[in-house]
Coordinates of C-alpha atoms in Angstrom, one line a residue:
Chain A
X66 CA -34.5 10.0 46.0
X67 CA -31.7 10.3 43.5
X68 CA -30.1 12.8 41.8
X69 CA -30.2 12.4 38.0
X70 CA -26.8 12.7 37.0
X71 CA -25.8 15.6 34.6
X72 CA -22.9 14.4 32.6
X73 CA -21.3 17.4 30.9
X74 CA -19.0 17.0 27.9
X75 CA -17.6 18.6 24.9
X76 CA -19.0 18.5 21.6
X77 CA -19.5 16.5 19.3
X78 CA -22.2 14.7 21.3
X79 CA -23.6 12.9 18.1
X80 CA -20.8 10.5 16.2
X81 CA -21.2 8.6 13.3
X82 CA -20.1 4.8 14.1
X83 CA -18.2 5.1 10.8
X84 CA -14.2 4.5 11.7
X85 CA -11.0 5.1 9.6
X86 CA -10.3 1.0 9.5
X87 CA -14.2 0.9 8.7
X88 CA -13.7 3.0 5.1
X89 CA -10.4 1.8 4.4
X90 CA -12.0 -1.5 4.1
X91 CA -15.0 -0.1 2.2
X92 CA -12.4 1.6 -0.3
X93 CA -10.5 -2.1 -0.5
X94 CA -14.1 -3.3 -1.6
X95 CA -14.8 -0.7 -4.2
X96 CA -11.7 -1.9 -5.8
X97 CA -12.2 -5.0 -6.2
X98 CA -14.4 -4.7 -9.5
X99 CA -10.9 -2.7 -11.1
X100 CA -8.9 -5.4 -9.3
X101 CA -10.9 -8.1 -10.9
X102 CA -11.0 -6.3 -14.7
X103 CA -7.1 -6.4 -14.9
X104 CA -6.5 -10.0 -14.0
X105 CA -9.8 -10.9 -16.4
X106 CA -8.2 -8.6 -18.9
X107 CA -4.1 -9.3 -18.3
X108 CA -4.4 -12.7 -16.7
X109 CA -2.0 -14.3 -14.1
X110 CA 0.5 -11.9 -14.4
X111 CA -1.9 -9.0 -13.1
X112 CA -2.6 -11.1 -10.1
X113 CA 1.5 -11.6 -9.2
X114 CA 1.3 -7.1 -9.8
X115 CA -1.5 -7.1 -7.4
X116 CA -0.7 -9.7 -4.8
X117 CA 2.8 -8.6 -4.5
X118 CA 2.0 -5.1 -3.9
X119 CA -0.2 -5.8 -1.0
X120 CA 1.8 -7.7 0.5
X121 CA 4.9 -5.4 0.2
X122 CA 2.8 -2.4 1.3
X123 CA 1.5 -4.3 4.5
X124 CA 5.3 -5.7 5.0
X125 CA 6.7 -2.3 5.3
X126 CA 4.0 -1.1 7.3
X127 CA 4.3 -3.5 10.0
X128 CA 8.3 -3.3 9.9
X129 CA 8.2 0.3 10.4
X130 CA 6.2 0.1 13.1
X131 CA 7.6 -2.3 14.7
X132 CA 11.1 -0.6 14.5
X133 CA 10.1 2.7 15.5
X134 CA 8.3 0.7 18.4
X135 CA 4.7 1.7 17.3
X136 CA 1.5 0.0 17.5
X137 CA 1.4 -2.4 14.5
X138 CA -1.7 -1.3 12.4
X139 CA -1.7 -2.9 9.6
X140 CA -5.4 -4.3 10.2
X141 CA -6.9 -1.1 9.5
X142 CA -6.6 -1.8 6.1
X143 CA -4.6 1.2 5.1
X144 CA -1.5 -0.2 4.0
X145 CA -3.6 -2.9 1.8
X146 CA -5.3 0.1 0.3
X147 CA -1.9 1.9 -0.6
X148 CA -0.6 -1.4 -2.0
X149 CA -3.9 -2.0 -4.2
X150 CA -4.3 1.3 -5.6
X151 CA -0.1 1.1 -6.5
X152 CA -0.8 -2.3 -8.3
X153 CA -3.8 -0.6 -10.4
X154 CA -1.2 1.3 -11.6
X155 CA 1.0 -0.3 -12.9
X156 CA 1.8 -2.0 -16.2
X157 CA 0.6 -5.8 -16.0
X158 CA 3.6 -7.7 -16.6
X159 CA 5.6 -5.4 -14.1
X160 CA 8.4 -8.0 -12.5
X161 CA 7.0 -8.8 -8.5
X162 CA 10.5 -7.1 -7.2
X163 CA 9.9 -4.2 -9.1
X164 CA 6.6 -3.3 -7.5
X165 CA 7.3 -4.3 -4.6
X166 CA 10.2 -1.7 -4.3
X167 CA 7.3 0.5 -5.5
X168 CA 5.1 -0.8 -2.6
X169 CA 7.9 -0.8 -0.2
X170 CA 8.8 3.0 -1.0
X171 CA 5.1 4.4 -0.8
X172 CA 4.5 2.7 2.5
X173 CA 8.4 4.0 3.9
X174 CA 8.9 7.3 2.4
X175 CA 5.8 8.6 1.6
X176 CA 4.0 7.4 4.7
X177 CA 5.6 6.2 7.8
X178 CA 8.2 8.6 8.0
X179 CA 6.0 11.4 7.8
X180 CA 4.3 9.8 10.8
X181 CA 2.2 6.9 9.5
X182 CA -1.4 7.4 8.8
X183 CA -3.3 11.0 8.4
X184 CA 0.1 12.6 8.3
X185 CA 1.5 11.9 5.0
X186 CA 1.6 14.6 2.6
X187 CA 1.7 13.1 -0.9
X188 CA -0.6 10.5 -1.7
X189 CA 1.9 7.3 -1.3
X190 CA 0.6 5.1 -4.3
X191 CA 1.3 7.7 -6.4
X192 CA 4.8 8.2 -4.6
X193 CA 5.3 5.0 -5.2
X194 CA 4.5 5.3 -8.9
X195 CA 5.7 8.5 -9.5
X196 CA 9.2 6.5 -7.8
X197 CA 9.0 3.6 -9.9
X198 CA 8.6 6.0 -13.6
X199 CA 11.7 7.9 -12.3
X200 CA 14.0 4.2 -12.0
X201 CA 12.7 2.2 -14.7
X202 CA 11.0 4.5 -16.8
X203 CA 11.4 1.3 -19.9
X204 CA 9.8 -1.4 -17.6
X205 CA 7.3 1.8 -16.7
X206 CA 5.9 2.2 -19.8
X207 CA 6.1 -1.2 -21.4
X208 CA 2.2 -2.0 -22.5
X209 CA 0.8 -4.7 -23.7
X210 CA -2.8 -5.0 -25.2
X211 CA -5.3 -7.5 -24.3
X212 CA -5.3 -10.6 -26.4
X213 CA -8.2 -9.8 -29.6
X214 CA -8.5 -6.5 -28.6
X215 CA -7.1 -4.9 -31.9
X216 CA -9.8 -5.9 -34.4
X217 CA -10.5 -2.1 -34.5
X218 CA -7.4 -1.7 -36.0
X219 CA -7.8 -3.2 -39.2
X220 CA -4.8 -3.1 -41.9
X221 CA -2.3 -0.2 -39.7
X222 CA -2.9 -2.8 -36.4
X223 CA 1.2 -4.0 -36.9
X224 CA 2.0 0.0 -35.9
X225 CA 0.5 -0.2 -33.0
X226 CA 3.2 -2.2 -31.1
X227 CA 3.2 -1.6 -27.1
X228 CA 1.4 1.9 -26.8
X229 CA -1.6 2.8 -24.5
X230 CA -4.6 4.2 -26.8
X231 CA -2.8 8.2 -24.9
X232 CA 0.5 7.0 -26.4
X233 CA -0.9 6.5 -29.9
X234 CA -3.1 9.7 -29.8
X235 CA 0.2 11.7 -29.0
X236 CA 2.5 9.9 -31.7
X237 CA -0.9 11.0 -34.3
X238 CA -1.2 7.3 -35.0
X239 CA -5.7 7.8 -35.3
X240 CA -5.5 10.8 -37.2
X241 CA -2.8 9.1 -39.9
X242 CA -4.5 5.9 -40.4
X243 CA -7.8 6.9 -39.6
X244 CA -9.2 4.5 -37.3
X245 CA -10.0 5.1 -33.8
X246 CA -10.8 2.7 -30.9
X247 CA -14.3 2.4 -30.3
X248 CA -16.3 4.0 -27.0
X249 CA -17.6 0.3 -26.3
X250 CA -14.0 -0.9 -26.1
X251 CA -12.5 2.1 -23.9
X252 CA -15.3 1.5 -21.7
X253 CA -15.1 -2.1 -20.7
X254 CA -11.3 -1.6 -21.0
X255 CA -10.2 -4.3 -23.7
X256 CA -7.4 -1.8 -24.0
X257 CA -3.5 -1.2 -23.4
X258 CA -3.0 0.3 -19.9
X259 CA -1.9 0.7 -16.3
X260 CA -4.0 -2.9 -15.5
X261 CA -7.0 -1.2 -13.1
X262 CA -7.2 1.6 -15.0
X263 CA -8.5 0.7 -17.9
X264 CA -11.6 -0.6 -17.4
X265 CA -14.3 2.7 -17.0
X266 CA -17.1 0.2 -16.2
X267 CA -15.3 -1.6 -13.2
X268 CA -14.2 1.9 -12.0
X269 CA -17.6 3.3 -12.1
X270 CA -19.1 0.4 -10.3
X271 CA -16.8 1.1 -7.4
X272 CA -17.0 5.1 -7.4
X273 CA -20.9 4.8 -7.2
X274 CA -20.6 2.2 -4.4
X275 CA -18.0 5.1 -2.4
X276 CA -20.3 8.2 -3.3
X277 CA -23.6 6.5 -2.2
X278 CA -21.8 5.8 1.2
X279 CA -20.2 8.9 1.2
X280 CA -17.2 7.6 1.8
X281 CA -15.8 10.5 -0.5
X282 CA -16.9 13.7 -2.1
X283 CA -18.4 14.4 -5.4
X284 CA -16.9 17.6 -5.5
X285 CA -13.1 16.7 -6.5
X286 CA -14.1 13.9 -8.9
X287 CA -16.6 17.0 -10.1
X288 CA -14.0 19.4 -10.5
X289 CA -10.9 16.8 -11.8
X290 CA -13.1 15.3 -14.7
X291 CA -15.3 18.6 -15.3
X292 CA -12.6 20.7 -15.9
X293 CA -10.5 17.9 -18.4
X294 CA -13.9 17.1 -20.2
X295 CA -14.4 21.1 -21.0
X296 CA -10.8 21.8 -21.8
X297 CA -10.8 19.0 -24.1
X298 CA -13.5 20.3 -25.7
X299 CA -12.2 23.6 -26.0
X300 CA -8.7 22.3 -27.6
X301 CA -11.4 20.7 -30.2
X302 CA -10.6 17.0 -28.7
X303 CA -13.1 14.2 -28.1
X304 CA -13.7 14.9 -24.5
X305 CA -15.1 11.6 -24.1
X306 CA -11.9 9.5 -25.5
X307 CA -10.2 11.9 -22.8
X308 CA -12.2 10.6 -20.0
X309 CA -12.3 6.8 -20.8
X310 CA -8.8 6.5 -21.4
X311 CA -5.7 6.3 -19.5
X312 CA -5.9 6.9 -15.4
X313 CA -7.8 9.8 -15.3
X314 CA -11.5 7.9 -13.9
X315 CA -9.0 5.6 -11.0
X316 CA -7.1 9.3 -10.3
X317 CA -9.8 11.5 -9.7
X318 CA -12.8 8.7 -7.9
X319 CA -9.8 6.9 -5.7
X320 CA -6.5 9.2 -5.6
X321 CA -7.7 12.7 -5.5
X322 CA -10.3 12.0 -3.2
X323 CA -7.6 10.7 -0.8
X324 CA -8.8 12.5 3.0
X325 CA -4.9 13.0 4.1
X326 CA -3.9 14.5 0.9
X327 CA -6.5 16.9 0.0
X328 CA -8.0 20.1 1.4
X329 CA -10.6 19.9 4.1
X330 CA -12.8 23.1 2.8
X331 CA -15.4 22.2 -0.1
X332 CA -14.5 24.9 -1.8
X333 CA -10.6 23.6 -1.4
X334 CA -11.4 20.5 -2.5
X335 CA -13.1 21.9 -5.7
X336 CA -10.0 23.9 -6.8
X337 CA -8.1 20.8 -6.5
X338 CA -9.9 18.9 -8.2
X339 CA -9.6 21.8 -11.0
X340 CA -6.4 22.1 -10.4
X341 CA -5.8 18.6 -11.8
X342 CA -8.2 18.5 -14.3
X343 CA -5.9 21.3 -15.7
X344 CA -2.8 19.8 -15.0
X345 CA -3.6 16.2 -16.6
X346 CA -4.8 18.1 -19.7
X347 CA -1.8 20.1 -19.9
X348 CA 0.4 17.2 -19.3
X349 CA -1.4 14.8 -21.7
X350 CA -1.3 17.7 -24.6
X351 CA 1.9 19.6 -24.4
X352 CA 4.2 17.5 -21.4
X353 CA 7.0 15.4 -21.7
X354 CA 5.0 12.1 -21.0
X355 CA 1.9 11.0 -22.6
X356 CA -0.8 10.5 -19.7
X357 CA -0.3 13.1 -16.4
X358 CA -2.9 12.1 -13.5
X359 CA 0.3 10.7 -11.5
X360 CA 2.2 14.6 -11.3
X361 CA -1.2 16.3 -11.7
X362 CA -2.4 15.0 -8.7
X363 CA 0.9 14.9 -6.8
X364 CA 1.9 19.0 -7.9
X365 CA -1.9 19.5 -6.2
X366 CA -1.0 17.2 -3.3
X367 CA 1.7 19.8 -2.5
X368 CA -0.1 22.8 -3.2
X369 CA -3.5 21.5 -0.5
X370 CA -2.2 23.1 2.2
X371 CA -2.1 26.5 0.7
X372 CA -5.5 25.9 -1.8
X373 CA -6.6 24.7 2.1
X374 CA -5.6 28.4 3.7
X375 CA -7.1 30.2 0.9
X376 CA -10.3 29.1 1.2
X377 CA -11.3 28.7 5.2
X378 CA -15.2 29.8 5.1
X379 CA -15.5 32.6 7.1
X380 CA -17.2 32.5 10.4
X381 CA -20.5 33.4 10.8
X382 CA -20.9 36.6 12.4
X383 CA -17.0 37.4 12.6
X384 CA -16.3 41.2 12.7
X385 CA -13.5 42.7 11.0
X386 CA -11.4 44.1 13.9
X387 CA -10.8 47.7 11.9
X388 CA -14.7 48.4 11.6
Chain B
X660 CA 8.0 38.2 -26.6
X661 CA 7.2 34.4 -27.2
X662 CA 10.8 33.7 -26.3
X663 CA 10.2 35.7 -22.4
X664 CA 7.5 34.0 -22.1
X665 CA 9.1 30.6 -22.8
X666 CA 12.1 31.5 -20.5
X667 CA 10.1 32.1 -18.1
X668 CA 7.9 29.6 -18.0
X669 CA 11.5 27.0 -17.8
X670 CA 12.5 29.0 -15.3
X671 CA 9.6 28.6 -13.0
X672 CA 8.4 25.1 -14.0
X673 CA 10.6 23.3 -16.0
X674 CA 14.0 23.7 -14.3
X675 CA 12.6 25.2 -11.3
X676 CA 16.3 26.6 -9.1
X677 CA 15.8 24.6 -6.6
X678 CA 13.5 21.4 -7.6
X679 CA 15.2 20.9 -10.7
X680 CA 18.2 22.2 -11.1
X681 CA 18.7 21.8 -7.0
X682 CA 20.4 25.6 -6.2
X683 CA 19.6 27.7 -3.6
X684 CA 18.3 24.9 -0.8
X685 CA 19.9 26.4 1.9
X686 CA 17.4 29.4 2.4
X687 CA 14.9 26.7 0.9
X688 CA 15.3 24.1 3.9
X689 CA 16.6 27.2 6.5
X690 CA 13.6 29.5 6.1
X691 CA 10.8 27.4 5.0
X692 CA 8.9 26.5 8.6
X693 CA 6.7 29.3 7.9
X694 CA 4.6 30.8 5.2
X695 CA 5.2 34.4 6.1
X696 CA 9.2 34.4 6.2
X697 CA 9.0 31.9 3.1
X698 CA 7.2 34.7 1.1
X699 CA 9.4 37.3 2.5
X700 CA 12.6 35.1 1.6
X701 CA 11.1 34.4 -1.9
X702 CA 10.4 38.5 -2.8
X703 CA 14.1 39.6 -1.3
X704 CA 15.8 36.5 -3.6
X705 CA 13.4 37.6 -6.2
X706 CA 14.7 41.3 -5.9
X707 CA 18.6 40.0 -5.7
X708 CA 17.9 37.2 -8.7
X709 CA 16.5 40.2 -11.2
X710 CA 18.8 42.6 -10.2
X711 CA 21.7 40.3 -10.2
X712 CA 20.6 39.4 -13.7
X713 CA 20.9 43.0 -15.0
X714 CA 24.2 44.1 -13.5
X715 CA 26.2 41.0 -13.9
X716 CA 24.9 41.5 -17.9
X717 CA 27.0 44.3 -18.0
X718 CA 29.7 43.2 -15.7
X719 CA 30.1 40.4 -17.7
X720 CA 29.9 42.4 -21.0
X721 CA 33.1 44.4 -19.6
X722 CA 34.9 41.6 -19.3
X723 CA 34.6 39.7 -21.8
X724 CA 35.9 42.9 -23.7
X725 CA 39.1 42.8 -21.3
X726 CA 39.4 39.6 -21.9
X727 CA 38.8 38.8 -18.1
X728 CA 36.1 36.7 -17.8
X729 CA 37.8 33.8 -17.4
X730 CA 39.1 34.5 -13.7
X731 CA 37.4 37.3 -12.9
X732 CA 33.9 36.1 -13.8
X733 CA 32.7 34.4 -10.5
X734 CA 34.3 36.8 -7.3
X735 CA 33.3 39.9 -9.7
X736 CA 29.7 38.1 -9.7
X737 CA 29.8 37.7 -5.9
X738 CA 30.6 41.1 -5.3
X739 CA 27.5 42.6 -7.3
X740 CA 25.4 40.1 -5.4
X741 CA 27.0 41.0 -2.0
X742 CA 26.4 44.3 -2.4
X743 CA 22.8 43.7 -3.5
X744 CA 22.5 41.9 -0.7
X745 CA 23.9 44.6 1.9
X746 CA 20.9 47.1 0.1
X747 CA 17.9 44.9 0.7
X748 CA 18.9 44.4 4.2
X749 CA 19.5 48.0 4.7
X750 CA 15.9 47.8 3.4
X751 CA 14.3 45.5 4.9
X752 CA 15.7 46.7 8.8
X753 CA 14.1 50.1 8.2
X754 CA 10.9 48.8 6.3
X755 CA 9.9 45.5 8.3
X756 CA 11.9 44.8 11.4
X757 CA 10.0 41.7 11.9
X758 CA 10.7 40.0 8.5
X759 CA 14.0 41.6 9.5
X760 CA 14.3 39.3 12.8
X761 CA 12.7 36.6 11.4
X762 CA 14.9 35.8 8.0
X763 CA 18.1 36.3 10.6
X764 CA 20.9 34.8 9.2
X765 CA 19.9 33.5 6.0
X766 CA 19.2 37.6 4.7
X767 CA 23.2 38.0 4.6
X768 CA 23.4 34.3 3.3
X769 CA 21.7 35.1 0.4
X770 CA 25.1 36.2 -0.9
X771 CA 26.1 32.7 -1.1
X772 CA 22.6 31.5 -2.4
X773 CA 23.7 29.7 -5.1
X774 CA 20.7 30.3 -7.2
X775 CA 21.6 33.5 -7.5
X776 CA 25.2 32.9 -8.9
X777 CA 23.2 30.4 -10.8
X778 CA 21.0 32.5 -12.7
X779 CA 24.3 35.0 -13.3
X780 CA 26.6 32.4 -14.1
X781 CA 23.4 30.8 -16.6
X782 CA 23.0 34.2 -18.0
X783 CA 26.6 34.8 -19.1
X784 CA 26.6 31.3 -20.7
X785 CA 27.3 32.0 -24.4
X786 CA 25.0 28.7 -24.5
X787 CA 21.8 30.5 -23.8
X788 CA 22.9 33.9 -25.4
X789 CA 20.2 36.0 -23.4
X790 CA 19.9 39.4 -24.6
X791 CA 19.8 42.3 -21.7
X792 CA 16.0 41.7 -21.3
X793 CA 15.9 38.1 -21.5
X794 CA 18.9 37.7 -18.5
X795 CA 16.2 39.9 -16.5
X796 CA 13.4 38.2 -17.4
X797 CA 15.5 35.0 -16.8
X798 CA 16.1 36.1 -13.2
X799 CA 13.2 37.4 -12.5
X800 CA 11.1 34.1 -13.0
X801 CA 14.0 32.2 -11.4
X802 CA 12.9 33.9 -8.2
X803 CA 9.4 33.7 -8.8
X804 CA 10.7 30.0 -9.5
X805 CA 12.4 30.0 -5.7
X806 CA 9.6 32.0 -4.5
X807 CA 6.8 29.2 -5.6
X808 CA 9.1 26.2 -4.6
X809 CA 9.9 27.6 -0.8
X810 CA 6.2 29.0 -0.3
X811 CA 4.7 24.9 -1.5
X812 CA 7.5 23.9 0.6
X813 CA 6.2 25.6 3.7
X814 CA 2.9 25.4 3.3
X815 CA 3.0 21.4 4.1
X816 CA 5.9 22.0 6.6
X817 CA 3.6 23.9 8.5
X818 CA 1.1 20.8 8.4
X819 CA 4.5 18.7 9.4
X820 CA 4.0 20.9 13.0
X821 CA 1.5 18.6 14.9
X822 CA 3.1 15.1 12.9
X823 CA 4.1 12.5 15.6
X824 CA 7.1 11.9 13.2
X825 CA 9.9 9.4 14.2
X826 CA 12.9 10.4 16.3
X827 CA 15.4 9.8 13.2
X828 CA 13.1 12.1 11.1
X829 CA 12.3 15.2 12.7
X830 CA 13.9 18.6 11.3
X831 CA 16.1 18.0 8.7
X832 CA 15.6 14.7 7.5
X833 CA 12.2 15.1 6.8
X834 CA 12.8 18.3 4.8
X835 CA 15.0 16.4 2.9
X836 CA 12.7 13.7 2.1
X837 CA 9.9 16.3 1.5
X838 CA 12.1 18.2 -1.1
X839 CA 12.7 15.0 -2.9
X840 CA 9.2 14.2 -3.1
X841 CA 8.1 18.0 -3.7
X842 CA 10.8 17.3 -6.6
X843 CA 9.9 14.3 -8.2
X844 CA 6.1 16.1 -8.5
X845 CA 8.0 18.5 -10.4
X846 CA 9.1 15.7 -12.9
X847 CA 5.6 15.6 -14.3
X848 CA 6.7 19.3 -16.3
X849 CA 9.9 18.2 -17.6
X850 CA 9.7 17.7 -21.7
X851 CA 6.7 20.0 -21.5
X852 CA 6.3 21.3 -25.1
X853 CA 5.2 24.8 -24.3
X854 CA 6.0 25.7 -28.1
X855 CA 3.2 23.6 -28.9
X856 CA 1.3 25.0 -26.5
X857 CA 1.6 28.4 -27.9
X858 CA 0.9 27.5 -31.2
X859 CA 4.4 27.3 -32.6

């Protein structure tokens, strides 16, 4: 008679079948409702944004690996992620070599020469913006707003110009003519913006398609829009205006919740997500530019590792060693 | 007090020693592969910075009233922070031999650090016009500046360790790119208003 065999092995014995190409894809999908809302809302020249950034990411992912004689791994979808979530935000009519460089640096410096995938430190879309603000800060912030989107407006609608709805808040423009753009509008996104960031709606659509697979945590997004909502209400600001405008929905669901870039403890990933809530407030109040998820989530980027060592759970049943 | 508290703000965030005005970055890339010696680096150029800040004052006082400064000004500067210098180490070997061993070289070459001729050289700037408290202060949170920016810095070198980086890149050259990047974060509190912030 035989033997049953007794195969011993290390844990984990149960695995989930879900794989890092597997949620990269999943994340590409939840975009595409954003991805869609900009080229509806900015026509063709959102599309030349978009397509060009892909394919510049995916580029400079496979020509890194090839020269550093790696396997190529540009199927996994991470690079197209990198290059999608870059093109979300940027202004619309962006010139293709311009993001591309942007593409081309987030996939090169903040990715592959950190080691490629899972080692990066910053999150490299927002490299790659945070790049692009720093060499053509006029081409950066040049907005344009969707055509009949002003009727809101009425008479002061000439003094708008090329400002994001953030931009006009800062210069006092709703306060001095006494109009203000309606909830409706900030929520579909008929607005002037980065071109996947300003619709709430498309954004939503995709973050409730990632939380209900789990693909990412409720607790950043939680903390991030949590802490900017109460803040804003304690400044005596509209904390809803604050959380339908500028990047603040596609930087906490899609940037923050980035695995790579983020503390692995929950209650790490909470204080991050605080963290940045605090920051972007700050940043959109009292900094230098008018909208702050870009540096608010990069400053938290650099300070995971430590938010990560402050807050390892301790181990069940661990003894201090001086008792 | 608004006007500490507004120096030292800038001197932590704003222009940050070494992300923004880029001083000091040899102890920032030498001693930054772990935590531990990053915080000990950051409180002995904390220590140096502040009391740099307070001597020079009057150093510099002195000789503007000889009508030195022009000459004397820097090597009179290096001397007070050399000797500095030579007192936390005396310090430090007694105190914690193993911070001691660990900070090697770069404890002596915090003489040269050039935040810390920075901060003196900033202070004495007829620009600024710091009083006696606000050089300390000035000082002060220009370590606490160093101390934040080399403790970041090490925390994700740390996660660096295990990184099946590229031949080219490993040590230095990925420091380097790291500091850039840690610096260009730093660009998001550049313009920040903190007047407004304080209700001014």
């Amino acid at each position: 008679m035989e033997t049953p065999q007794l195969i011993v092995s290390p844990a984990p014995h149960i695995r989930a079948r879900q794989s890092t190409a597997g949620i990269m894809w999943m994340v590409v999908t939840s975009l595409i409702p954003a991805a869609a809302a900009g080229v509806v809302l900015f026509g063709r020249p959102a599309l030349v944004v978009i397509v060009s950034s892909i394919l510049a990411a995916v580029l400079a992912e496979a020509f890194c690996q090839r020269v550093t004689g790696r396997r190529i791994t540009v199927g996994d979808g991470s690079a197209v992620v990198t290059g999608l979530l870059l093109a979300l935000t940027l202004p619309p009519e962006l010139p293709w070599w311009m993001t591309a460089s942007g593409a081309a640096f987030a996939i090169i410096i903040g990715k592959q020469v950190f080691g490629g995938l899972g080692h990066n430190l910053f999150n490299p879309a927002l490299a790659g913006r945070a790049f692009l603000l720093a060499s053509w800060p006029g081409a950066m912030m040049t907005w344009k707003w969707p055509a009949a989107s002003l009727s809101w407006a009425g008479e002061s609608v000439d003094a708008i110009g090329g400002a994001t709805v953030l931009g006009l808040a800062r210069q006092g423009f709703f306060a001095k003519h006494g109009v203000a753009v309606p909830y409706s509008q900030l929520f579909m996104g008929n607005i002037a913006g980065s071109l996947g960031e300003t619709s709430a709606l498309a954004l939503l659509i995709g973050a409730v398609f990632l939380l209900a697979f789990r693909v990412i945590d409720w607790r950043i997004p939680l903390g991030y829009l949590g802490t900017l909502a109460i803040l804003a209400l304690l400044a005596g600001q509209d904390p809803i205006f604050h959380l339908l405008t500028g990047g603040v929905l596609l930087g906490a669901f899609f940037m923050a919740t980035d695995y790579v870039t983020t503390p692995i403890t929950p209650g790490g990933r909470f204080f991050f997500g605080l963290g940045c809530g605090v920051l972007t407030f700050l940043i959109r109040i009292y900094g230098g530019y008018p909208e702050g998820v870009t540096y608010a989530i990069l400053l938290m980027n650099a300070a995971a590792p430590l938010l990560e060592k402050a807050t390892i759970p301790k181990r069940f049943g661990e003894v201090r060693a001086d008792v | 007090m608004v006007d500490l508290l507004l120096i030292s703000f800038g001197a932590i965030f704003i222009s940050n020693f070494v992300l923004a005005r880029f001083l000091g970055i040899c102890p920032f890339l030498g001693v930054s592969r772990k935590i531990e010696t990053a915080l000990g680096m950051g409180f002995a150029v904390i220590f140096v910075m502040t009391m740099a800040s307070a001597i020079t004052y009057g150093v510099q006082k002195l000789l503007v009233r000889h009508g030195l400064a022009e000459f004397l000004q820097t090597i009179s500067f290096i001397l007070v922070i050399a000797v500095l210098v030579q007192f936390v180490e005396m310090i430090l070997r007694k105190t914690s031999p193993g911070l001691y061993q660990a900070l090697g070289i770069y404890l002596p070459l915090i003489t040269t650090n050039c935040a810390v001729l920075g901060v003196a050289l900033i202070n004495a700037d007829p620009g600024e016009g710091y009083n006696f408290i606000q050089a300390m202060v000035n000082g002060f949170s220009g370590g606490v500046g160093f101390t934040l920016a080399i403790v970041l810095f090490a925390g994700l070198r740390e996660r660096l360790e295990f990184a099946p980086l590229p031949k080219a890149m490993e040590g230095f050259p990925i420091a380097l790119i790291l500091a850039g990047l840690i610096s260009i974060a730093f660009l998001g509190f550049s313009g920040f208003r903190l007047q407004a912030l304080l209700g001014l």
